[in-house]
JSON list of C-alpha atoms in Angstrom, two decimals:
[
{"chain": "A", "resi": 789, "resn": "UNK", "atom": "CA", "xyz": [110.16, 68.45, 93.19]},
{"chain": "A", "resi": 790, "resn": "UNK", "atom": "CA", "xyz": [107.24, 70.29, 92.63]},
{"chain": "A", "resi": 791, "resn": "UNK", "atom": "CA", "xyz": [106.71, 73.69, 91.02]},
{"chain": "A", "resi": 792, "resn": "UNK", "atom": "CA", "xyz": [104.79, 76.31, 89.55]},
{"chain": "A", "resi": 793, "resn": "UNK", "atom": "CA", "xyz": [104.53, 78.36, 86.43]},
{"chain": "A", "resi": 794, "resn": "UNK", "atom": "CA", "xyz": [102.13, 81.45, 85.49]},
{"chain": "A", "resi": 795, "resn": "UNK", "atom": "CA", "xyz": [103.56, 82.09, 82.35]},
{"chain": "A", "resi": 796, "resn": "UNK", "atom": "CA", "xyz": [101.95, 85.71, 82.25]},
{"chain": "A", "resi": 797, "resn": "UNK", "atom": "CA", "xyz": [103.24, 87.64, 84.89]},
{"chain": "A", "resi": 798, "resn": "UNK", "atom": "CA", "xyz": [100.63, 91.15, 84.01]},
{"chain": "A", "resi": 799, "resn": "UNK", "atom": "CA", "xyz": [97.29, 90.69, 82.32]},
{"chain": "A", "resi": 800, "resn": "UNK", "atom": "CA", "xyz": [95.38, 93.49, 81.39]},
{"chain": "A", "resi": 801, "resn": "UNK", "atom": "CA", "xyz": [91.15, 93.00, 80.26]},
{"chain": "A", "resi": 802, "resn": "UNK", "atom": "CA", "xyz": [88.59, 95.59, 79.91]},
{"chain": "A", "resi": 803, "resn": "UNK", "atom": "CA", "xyz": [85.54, 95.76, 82.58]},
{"chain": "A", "resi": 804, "resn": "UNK", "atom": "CA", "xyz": [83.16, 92.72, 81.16]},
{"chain": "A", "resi": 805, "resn": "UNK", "atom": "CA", "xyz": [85.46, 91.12, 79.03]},
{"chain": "A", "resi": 806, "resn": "UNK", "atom": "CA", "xyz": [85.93, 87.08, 80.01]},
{"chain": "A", "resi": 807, "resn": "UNK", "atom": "CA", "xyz": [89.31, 86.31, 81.69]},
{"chain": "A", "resi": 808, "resn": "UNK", "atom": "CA", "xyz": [91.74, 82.98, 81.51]},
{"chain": "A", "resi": 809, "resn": "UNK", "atom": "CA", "xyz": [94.77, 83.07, 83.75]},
{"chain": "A", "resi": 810, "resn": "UNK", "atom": "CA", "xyz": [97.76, 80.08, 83.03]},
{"chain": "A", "resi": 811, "resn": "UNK", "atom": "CA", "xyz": [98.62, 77.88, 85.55]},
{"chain": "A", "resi": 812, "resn": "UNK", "atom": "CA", "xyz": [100.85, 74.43, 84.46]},
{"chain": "A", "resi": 813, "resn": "UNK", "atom": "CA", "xyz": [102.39, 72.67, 87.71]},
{"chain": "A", "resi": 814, "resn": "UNK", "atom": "CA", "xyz": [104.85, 70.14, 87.78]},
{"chain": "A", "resi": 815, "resn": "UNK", "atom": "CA", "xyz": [104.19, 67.18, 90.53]},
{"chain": "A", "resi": 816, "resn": "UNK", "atom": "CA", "xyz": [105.07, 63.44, 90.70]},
{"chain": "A", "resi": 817, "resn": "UNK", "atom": "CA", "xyz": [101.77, 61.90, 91.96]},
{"chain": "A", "resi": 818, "resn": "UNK", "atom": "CA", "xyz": [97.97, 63.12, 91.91]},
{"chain": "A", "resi": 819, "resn": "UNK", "atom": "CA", "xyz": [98.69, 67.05, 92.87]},
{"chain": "A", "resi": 820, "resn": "UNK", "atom": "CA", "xyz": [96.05, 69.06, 95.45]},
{"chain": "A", "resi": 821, "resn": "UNK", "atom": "CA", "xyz": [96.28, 72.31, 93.25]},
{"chain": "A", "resi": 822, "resn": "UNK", "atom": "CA", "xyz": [95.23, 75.69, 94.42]},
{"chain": "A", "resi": 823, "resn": "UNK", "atom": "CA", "xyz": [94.16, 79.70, 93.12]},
{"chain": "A", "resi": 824, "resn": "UNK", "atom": "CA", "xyz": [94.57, 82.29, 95.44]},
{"chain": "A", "resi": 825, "resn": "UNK", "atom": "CA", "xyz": [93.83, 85.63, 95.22]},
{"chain": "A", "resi": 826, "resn": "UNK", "atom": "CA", "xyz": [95.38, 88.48, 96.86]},
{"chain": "A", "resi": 827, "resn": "UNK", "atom": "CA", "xyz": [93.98, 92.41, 96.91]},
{"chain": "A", "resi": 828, "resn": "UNK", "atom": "CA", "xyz": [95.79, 95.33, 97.17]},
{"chain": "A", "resi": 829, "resn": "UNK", "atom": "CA", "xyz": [97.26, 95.66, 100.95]},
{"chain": "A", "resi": 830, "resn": "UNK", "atom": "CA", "xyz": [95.46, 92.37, 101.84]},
{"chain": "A", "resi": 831, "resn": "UNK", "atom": "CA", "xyz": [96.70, 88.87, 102.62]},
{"chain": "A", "resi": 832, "resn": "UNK", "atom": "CA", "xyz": [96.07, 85.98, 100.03]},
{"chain": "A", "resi": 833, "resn": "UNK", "atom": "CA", "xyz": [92.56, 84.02, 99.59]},
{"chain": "A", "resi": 834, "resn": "UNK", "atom": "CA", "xyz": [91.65, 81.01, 98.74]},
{"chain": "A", "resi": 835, "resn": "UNK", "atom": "CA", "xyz": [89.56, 81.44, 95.43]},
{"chain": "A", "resi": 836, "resn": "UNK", "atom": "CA", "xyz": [89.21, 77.33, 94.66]},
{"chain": "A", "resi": 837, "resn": "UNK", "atom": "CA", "xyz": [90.55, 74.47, 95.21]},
{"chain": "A", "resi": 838, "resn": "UNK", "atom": "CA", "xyz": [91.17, 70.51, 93.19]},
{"chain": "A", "resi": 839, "resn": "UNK", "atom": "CA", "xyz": [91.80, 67.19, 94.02]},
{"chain": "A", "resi": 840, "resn": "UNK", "atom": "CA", "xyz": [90.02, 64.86, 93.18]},
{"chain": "A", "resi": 841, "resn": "UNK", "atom": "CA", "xyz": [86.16, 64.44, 91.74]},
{"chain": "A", "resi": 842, "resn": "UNK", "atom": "CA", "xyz": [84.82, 66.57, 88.50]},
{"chain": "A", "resi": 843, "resn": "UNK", "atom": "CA", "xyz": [87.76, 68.56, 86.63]},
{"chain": "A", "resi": 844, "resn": "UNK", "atom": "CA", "xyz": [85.80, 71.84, 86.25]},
{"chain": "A", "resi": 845, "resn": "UNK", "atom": "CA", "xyz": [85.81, 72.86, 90.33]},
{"chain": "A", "resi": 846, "resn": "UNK", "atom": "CA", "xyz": [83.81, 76.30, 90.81]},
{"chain": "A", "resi": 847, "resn": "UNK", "atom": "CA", "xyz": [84.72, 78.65, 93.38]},
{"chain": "A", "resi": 848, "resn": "UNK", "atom": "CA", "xyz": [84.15, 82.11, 94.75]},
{"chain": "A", "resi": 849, "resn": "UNK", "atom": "CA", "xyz": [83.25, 85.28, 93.52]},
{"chain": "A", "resi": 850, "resn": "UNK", "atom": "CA", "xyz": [82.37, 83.55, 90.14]},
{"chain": "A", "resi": 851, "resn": "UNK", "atom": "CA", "xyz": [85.52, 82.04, 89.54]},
{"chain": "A", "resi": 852, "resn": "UNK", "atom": "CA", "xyz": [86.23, 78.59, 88.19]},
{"chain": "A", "resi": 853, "resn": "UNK", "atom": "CA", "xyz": [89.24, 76.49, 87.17]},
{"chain": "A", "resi": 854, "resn": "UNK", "atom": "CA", "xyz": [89.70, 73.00, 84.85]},
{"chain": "A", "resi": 855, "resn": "UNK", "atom": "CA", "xyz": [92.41, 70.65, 85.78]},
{"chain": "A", "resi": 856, "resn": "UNK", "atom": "CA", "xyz": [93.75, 69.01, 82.92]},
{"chain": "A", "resi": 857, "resn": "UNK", "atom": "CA", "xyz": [96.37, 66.53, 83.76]},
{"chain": "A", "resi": 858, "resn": "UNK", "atom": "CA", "xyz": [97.64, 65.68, 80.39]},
{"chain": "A", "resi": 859, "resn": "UNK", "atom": "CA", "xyz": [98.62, 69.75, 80.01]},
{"chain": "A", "resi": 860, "resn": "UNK", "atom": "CA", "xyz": [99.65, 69.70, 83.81]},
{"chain": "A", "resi": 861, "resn": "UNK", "atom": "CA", "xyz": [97.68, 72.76, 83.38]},
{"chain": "A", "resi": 862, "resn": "UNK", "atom": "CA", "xyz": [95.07, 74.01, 86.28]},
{"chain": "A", "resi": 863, "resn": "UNK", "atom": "CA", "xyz": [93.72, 77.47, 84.49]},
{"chain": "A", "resi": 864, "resn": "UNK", "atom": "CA", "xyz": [91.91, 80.08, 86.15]},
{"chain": "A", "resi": 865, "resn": "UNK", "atom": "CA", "xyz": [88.69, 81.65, 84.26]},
{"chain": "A", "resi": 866, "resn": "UNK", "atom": "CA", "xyz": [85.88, 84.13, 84.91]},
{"chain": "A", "resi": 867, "resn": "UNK", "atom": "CA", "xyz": [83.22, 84.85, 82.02]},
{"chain": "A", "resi": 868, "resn": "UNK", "atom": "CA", "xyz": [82.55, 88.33, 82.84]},
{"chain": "A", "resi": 869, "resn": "UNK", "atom": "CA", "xyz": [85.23, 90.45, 84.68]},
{"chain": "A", "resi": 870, "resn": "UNK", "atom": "CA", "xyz": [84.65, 93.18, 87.47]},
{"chain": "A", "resi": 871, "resn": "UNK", "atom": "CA", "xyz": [86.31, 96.25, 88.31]},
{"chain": "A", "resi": 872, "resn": "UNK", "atom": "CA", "xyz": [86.81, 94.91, 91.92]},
{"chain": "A", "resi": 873, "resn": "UNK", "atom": "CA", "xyz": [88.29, 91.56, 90.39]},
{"chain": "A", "resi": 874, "resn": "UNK", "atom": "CA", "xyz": [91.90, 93.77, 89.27]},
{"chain": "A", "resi": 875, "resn": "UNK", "atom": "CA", "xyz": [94.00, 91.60, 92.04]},
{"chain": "A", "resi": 876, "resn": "UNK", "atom": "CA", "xyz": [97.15, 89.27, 91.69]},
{"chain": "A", "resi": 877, "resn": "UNK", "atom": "CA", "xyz": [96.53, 85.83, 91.13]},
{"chain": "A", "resi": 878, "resn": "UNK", "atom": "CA", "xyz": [98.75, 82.68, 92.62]},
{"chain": "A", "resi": 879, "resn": "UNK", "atom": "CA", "xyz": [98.71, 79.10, 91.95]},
{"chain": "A", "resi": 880, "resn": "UNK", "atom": "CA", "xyz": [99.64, 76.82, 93.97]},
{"chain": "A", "resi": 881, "resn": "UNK", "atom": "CA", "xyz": [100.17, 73.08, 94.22]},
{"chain": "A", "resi": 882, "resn": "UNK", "atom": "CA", "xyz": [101.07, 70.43, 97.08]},
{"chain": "A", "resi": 883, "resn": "UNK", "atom": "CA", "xyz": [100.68, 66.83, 97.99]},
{"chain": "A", "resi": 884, "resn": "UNK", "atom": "CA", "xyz": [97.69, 64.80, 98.80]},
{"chain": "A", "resi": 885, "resn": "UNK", "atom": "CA", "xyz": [98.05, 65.10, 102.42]},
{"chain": "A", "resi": 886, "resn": "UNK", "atom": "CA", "xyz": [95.94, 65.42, 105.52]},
{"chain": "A", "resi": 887, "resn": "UNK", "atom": "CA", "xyz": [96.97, 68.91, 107.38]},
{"chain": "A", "resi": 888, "resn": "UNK", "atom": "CA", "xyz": [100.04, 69.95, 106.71]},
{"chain": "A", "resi": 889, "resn": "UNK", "atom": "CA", "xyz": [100.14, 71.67, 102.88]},
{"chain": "A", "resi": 890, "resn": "UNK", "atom": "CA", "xyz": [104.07, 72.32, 102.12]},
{"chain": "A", "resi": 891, "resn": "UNK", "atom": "CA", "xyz": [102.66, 74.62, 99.21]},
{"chain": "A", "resi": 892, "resn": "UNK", "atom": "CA", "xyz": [104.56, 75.81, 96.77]},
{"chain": "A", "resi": 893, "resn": "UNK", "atom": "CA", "xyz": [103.01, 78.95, 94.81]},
{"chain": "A", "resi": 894, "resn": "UNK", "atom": "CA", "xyz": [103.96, 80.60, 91.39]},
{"chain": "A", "resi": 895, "resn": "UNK", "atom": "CA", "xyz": [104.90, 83.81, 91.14]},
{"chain": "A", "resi": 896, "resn": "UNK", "atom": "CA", "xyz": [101.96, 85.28, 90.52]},
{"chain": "A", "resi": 897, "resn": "UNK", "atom": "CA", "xyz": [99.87, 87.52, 87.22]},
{"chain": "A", "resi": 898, "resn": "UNK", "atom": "CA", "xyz": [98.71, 90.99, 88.35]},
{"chain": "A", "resi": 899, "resn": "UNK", "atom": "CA", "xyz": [95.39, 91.78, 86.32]},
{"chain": "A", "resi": 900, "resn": "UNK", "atom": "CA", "xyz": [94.26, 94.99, 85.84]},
{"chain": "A", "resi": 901, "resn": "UNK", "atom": "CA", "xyz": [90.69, 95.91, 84.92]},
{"chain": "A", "resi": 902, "resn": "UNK", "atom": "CA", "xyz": [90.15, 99.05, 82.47]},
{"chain": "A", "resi": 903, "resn": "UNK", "atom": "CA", "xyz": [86.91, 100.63, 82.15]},
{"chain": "B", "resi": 1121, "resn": "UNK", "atom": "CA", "xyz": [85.52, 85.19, 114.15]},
{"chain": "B", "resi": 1122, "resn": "UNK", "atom": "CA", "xyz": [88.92, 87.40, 113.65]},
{"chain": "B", "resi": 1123, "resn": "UNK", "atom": "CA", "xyz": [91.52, 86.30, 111.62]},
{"chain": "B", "resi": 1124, "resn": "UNK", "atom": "CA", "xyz": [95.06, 85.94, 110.94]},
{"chain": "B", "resi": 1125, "resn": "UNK", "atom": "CA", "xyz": [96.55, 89.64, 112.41]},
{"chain": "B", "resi": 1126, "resn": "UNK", "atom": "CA", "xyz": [100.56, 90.65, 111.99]},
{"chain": "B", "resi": 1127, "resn": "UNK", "atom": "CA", "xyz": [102.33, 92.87, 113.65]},
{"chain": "B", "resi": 1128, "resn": "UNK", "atom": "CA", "xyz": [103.22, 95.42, 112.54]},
{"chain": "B", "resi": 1129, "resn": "UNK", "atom": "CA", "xyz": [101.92, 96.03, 109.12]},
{"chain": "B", "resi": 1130, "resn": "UNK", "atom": "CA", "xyz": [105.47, 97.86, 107.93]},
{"chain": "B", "resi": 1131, "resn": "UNK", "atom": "CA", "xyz": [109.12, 98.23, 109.45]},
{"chain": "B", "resi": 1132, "resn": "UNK", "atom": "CA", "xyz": [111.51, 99.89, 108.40]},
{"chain": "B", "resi": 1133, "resn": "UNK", "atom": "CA", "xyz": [114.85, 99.57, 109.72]},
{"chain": "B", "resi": 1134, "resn": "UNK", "atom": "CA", "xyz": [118.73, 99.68, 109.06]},
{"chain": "B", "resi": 1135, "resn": "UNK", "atom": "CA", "xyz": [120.85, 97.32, 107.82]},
{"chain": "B", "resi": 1136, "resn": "UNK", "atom": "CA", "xyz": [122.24, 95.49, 110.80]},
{"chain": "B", "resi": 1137, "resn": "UNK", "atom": "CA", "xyz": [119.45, 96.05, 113.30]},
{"chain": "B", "resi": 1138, "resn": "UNK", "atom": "CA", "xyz": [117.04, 92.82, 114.42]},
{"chain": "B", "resi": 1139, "resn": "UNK", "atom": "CA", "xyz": [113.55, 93.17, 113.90]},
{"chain": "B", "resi": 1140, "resn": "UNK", "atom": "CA", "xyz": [110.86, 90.90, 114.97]},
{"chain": "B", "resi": 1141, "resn": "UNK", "atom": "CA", "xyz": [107.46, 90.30, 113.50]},
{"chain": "B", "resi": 1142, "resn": "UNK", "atom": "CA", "xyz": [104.69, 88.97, 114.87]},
{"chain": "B", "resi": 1143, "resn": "UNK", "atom": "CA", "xyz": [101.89, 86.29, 114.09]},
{"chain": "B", "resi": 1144, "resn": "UNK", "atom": "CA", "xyz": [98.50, 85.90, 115.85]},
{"chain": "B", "resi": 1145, "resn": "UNK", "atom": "CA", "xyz": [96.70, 82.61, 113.93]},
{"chain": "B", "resi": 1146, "resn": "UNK", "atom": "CA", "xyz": [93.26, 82.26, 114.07]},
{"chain": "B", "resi": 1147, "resn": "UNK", "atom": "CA", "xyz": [91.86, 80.41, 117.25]},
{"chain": "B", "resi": 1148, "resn": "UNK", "atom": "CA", "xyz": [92.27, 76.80, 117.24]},
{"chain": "B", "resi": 1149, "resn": "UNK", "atom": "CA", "xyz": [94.34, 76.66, 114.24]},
{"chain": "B", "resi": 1150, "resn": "UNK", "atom": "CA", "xyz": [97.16, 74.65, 115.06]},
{"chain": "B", "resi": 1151, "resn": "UNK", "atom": "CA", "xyz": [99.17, 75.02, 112.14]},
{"chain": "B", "resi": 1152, "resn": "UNK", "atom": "CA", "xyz": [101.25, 78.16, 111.49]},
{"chain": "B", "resi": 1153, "resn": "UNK", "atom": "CA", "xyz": [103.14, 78.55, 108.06]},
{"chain": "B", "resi": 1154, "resn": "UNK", "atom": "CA", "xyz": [105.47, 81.76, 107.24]},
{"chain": "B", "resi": 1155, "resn": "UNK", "atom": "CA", "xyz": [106.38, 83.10, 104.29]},
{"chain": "B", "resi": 1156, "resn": "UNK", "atom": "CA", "xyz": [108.29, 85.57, 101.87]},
{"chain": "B", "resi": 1157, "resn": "UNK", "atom": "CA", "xyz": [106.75, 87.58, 99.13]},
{"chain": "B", "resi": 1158, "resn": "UNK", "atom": "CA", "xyz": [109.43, 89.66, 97.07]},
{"chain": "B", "resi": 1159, "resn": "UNK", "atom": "CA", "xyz": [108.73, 91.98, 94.42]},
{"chain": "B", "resi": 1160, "resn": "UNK", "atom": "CA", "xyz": [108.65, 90.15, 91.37]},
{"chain": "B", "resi": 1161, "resn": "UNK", "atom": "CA", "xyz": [108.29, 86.96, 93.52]},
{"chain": "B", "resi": 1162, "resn": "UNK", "atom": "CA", "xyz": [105.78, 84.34, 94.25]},
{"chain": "B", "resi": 1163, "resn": "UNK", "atom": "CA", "xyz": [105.56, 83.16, 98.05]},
{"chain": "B", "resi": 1164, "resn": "UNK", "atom": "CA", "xyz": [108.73, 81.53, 99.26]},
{"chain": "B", "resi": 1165, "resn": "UNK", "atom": "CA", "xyz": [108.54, 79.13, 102.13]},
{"chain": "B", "resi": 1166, "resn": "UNK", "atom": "CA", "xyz": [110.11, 80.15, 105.41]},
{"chain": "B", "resi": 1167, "resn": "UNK", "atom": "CA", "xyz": [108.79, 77.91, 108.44]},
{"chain": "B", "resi": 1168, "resn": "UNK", "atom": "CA", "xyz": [105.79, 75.39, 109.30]},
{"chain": "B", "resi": 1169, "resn": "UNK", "atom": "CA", "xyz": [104.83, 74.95, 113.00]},
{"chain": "B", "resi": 1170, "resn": "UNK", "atom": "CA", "xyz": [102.17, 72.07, 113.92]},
{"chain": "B", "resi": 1171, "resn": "UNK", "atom": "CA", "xyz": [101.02, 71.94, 116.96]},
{"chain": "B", "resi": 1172, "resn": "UNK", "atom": "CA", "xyz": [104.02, 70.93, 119.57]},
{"chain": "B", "resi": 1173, "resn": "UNK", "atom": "CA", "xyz": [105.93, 68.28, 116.51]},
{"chain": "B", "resi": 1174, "resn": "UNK", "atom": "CA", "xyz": [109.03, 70.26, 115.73]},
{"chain": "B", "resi": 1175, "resn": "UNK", "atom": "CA", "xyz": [108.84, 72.78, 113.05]},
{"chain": "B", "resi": 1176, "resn": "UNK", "atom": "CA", "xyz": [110.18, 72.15, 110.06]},
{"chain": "B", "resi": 1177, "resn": "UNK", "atom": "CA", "xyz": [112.28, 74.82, 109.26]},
{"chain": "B", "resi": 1178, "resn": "UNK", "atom": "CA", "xyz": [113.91, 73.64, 105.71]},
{"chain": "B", "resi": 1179, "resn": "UNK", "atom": "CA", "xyz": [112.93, 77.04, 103.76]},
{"chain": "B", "resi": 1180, "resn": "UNK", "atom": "CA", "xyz": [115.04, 79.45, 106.36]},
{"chain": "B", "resi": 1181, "resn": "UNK", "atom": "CA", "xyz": [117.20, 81.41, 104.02]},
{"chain": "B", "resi": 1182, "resn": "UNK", "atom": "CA", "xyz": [120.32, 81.69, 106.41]},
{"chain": "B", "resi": 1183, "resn": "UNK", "atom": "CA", "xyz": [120.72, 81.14, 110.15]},
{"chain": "B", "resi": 1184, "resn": "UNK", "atom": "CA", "xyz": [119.78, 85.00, 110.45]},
{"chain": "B", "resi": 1185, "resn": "UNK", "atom": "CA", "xyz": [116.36, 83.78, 110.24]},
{"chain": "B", "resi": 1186, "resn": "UNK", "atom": "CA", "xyz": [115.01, 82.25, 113.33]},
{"chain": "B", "resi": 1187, "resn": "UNK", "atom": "CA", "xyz": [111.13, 81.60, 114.74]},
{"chain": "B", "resi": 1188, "resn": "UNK", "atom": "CA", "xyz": [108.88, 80.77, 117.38]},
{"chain": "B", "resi": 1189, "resn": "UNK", "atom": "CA", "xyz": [105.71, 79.80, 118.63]},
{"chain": "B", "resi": 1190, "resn": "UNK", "atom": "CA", "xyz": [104.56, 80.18, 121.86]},
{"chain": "B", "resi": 1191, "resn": "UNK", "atom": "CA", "xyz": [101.67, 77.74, 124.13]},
{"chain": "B", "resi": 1192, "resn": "UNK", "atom": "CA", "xyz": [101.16, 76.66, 119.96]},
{"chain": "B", "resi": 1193, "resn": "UNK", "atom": "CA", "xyz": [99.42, 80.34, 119.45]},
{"chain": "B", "resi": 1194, "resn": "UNK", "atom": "CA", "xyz": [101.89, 83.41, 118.88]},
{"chain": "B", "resi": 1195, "resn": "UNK", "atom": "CA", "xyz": [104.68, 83.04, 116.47]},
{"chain": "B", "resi": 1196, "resn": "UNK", "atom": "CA", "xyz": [107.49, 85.99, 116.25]},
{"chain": "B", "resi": 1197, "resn": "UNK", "atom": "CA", "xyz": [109.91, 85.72, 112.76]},
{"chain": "B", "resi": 1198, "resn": "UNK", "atom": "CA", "xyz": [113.25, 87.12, 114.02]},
{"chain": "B", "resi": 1199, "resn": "UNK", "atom": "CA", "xyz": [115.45, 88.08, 111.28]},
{"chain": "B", "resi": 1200, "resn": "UNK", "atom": "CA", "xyz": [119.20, 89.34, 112.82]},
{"chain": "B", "resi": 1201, "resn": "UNK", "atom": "CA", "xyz": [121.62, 91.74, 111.14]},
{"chain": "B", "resi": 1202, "resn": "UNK", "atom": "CA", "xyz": [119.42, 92.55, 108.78]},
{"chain": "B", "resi": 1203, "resn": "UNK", "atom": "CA", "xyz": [120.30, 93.12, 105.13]},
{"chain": "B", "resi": 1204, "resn": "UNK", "atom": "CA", "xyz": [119.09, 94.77, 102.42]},
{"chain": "B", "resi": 1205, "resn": "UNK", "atom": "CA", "xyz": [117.88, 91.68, 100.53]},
{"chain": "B", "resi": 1206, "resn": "UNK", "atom": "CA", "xyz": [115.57, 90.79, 103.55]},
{"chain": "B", "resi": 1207, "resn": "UNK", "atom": "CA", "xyz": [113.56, 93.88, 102.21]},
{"chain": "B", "resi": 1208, "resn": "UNK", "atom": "CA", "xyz": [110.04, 91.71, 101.13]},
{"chain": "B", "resi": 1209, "resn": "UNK", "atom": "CA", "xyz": [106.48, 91.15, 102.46]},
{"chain": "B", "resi": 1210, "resn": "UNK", "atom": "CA", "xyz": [106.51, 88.70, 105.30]},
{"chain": "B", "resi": 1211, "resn": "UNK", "atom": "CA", "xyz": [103.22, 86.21, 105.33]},
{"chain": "B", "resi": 1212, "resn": "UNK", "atom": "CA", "xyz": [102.09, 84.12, 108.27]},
{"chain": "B", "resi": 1213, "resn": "UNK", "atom": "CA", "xyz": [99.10, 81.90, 107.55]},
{"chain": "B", "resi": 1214, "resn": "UNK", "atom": "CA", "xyz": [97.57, 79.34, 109.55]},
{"chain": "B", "resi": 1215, "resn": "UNK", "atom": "CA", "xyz": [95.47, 76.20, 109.17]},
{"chain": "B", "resi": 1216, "resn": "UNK", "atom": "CA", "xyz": [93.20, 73.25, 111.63]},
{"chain": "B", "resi": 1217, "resn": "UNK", "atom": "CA", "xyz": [94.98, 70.13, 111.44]},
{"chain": "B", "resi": 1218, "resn": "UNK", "atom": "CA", "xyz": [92.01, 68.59, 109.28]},
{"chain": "B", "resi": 1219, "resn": "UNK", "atom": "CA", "xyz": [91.79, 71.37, 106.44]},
{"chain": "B", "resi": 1220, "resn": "UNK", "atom": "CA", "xyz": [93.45, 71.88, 103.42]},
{"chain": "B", "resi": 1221, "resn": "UNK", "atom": "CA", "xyz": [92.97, 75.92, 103.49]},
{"chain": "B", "resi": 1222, "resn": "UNK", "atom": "CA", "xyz": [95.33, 78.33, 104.76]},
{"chain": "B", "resi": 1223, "resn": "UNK", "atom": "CA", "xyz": [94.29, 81.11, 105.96]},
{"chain": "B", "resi": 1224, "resn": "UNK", "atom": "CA", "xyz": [96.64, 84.35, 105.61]},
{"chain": "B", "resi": 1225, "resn": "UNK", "atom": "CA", "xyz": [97.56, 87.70, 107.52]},
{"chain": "B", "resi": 1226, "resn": "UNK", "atom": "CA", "xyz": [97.53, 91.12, 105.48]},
{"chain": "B", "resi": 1227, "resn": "UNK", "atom": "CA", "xyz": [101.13, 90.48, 105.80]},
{"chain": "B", "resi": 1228, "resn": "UNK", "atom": "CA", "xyz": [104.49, 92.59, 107.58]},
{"chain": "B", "resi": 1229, "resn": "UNK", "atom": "CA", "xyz": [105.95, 95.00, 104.83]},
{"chain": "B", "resi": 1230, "resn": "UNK", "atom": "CA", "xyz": [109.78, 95.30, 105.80]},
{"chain": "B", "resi": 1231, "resn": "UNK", "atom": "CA", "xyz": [112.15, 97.94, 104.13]},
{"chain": "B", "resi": 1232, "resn": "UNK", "atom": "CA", "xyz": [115.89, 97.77, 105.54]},
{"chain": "B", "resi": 1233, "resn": "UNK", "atom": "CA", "xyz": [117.90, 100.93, 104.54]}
]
């Protein structure tokens, strides 16, 4: 079965500091892994996304994550945090499959941004 | 375009009562997933819906828990006799049949008293 685990549920970093959020997944095969973000009273986001193709995958709002399958790791990294980046953060992983994504998503790491 | 809306955005009810909640999918999406989000929680599965195949509703917590999707648009969540423990966010997302990305509501916030 697969699963999820963010190992840090709260993460705090000051305004400009660099950021690294965990993500190690357990799957059977080649696993379509995912970040989502989700703001305060808002519905989730997709932030990036992996599959296949070059390890380092760059997404939005200056976010990027490096799949590294012999860690079964998929972490989630931004040089230079912003105030309007203090969110909570879900990984997710499912199978290799056209259309329908039975996802299954970690639990989440709220980071908060201090000035 | 507009995106995925839910109705309404909190409920608040007694234990006991029914409540439904409501999905509206983006336009064309023909996939429509639901899920939970407790406190503490990461998303749980509840119920996929593509197109007119028949959903697959493996992640239903209890036979309290029922949905639909009407002419493959609308989906209502009906939870009966609710209890206490239902208390969570409530997600709908939807998706085309050829992309990987879901695309989410801001989500149903129920309390039951």
């Amino acid at each position: 079965a697969q699963s999820v685990t963010q190992p840090d549920i709260h993460i705090t970093v000051s305004e400009g500091a660099s950021l690294e959020l965990r993500c190690n997944y357990s799957y059977g095969a080649t696993p379509y892994l995912f970040w989502y973000v989700q703001s305060p009273g808002q519905g989730l986001q997709l932030l990036l996304k992996y599959f296949s193709g070059d390890t380092l995958v760059q997404g939005i709002k200056g976010f990027e994550a490096e799949f590294k399958r012999s860690q079964s790791s998929f972490n989630l990294r931004k040089p230079s945090v912003h105030w309007s980046d203090a969110a909570e953060y879900f990984c997710a992983v499912g199978p290799l499959s056209g259309g329908y994504q039975k996802v299954t998503f970690g639990t989440g790491t709220k980071l908060q941004v201090i000035p | 375009g507009a995106g995925v809306s839910q109705s309404p955005s909190n409920k608040v009810t007694e234990k006991g009562k029914d409540v439904e909640l409501r999905c509206d999918p983006i336009s064309g999406h023909t996939a429509l997933y639901w899920y939970r989000q407790s406190l503490g929680q990461g998303l749980e599965f509840l119920i996929y819906f593509q197109g007119n195949s028949a959903p697959d509703k493996s992640g239903l917590p209890s036979d309290r828990f029922s949905a639909e999707r009407t002419g493959g648009s609308v989906s209502t969540l009906t939870i009966q006799r609710t209890q206490q423990e239902d208390s969570a966010v409530y997600l709908c997302a939807s998706s085309s049949w050829t992309s990987d990305e879901q695309f989410f509501g801001p989500g149903t916030r129920l309390t039951v008293l």
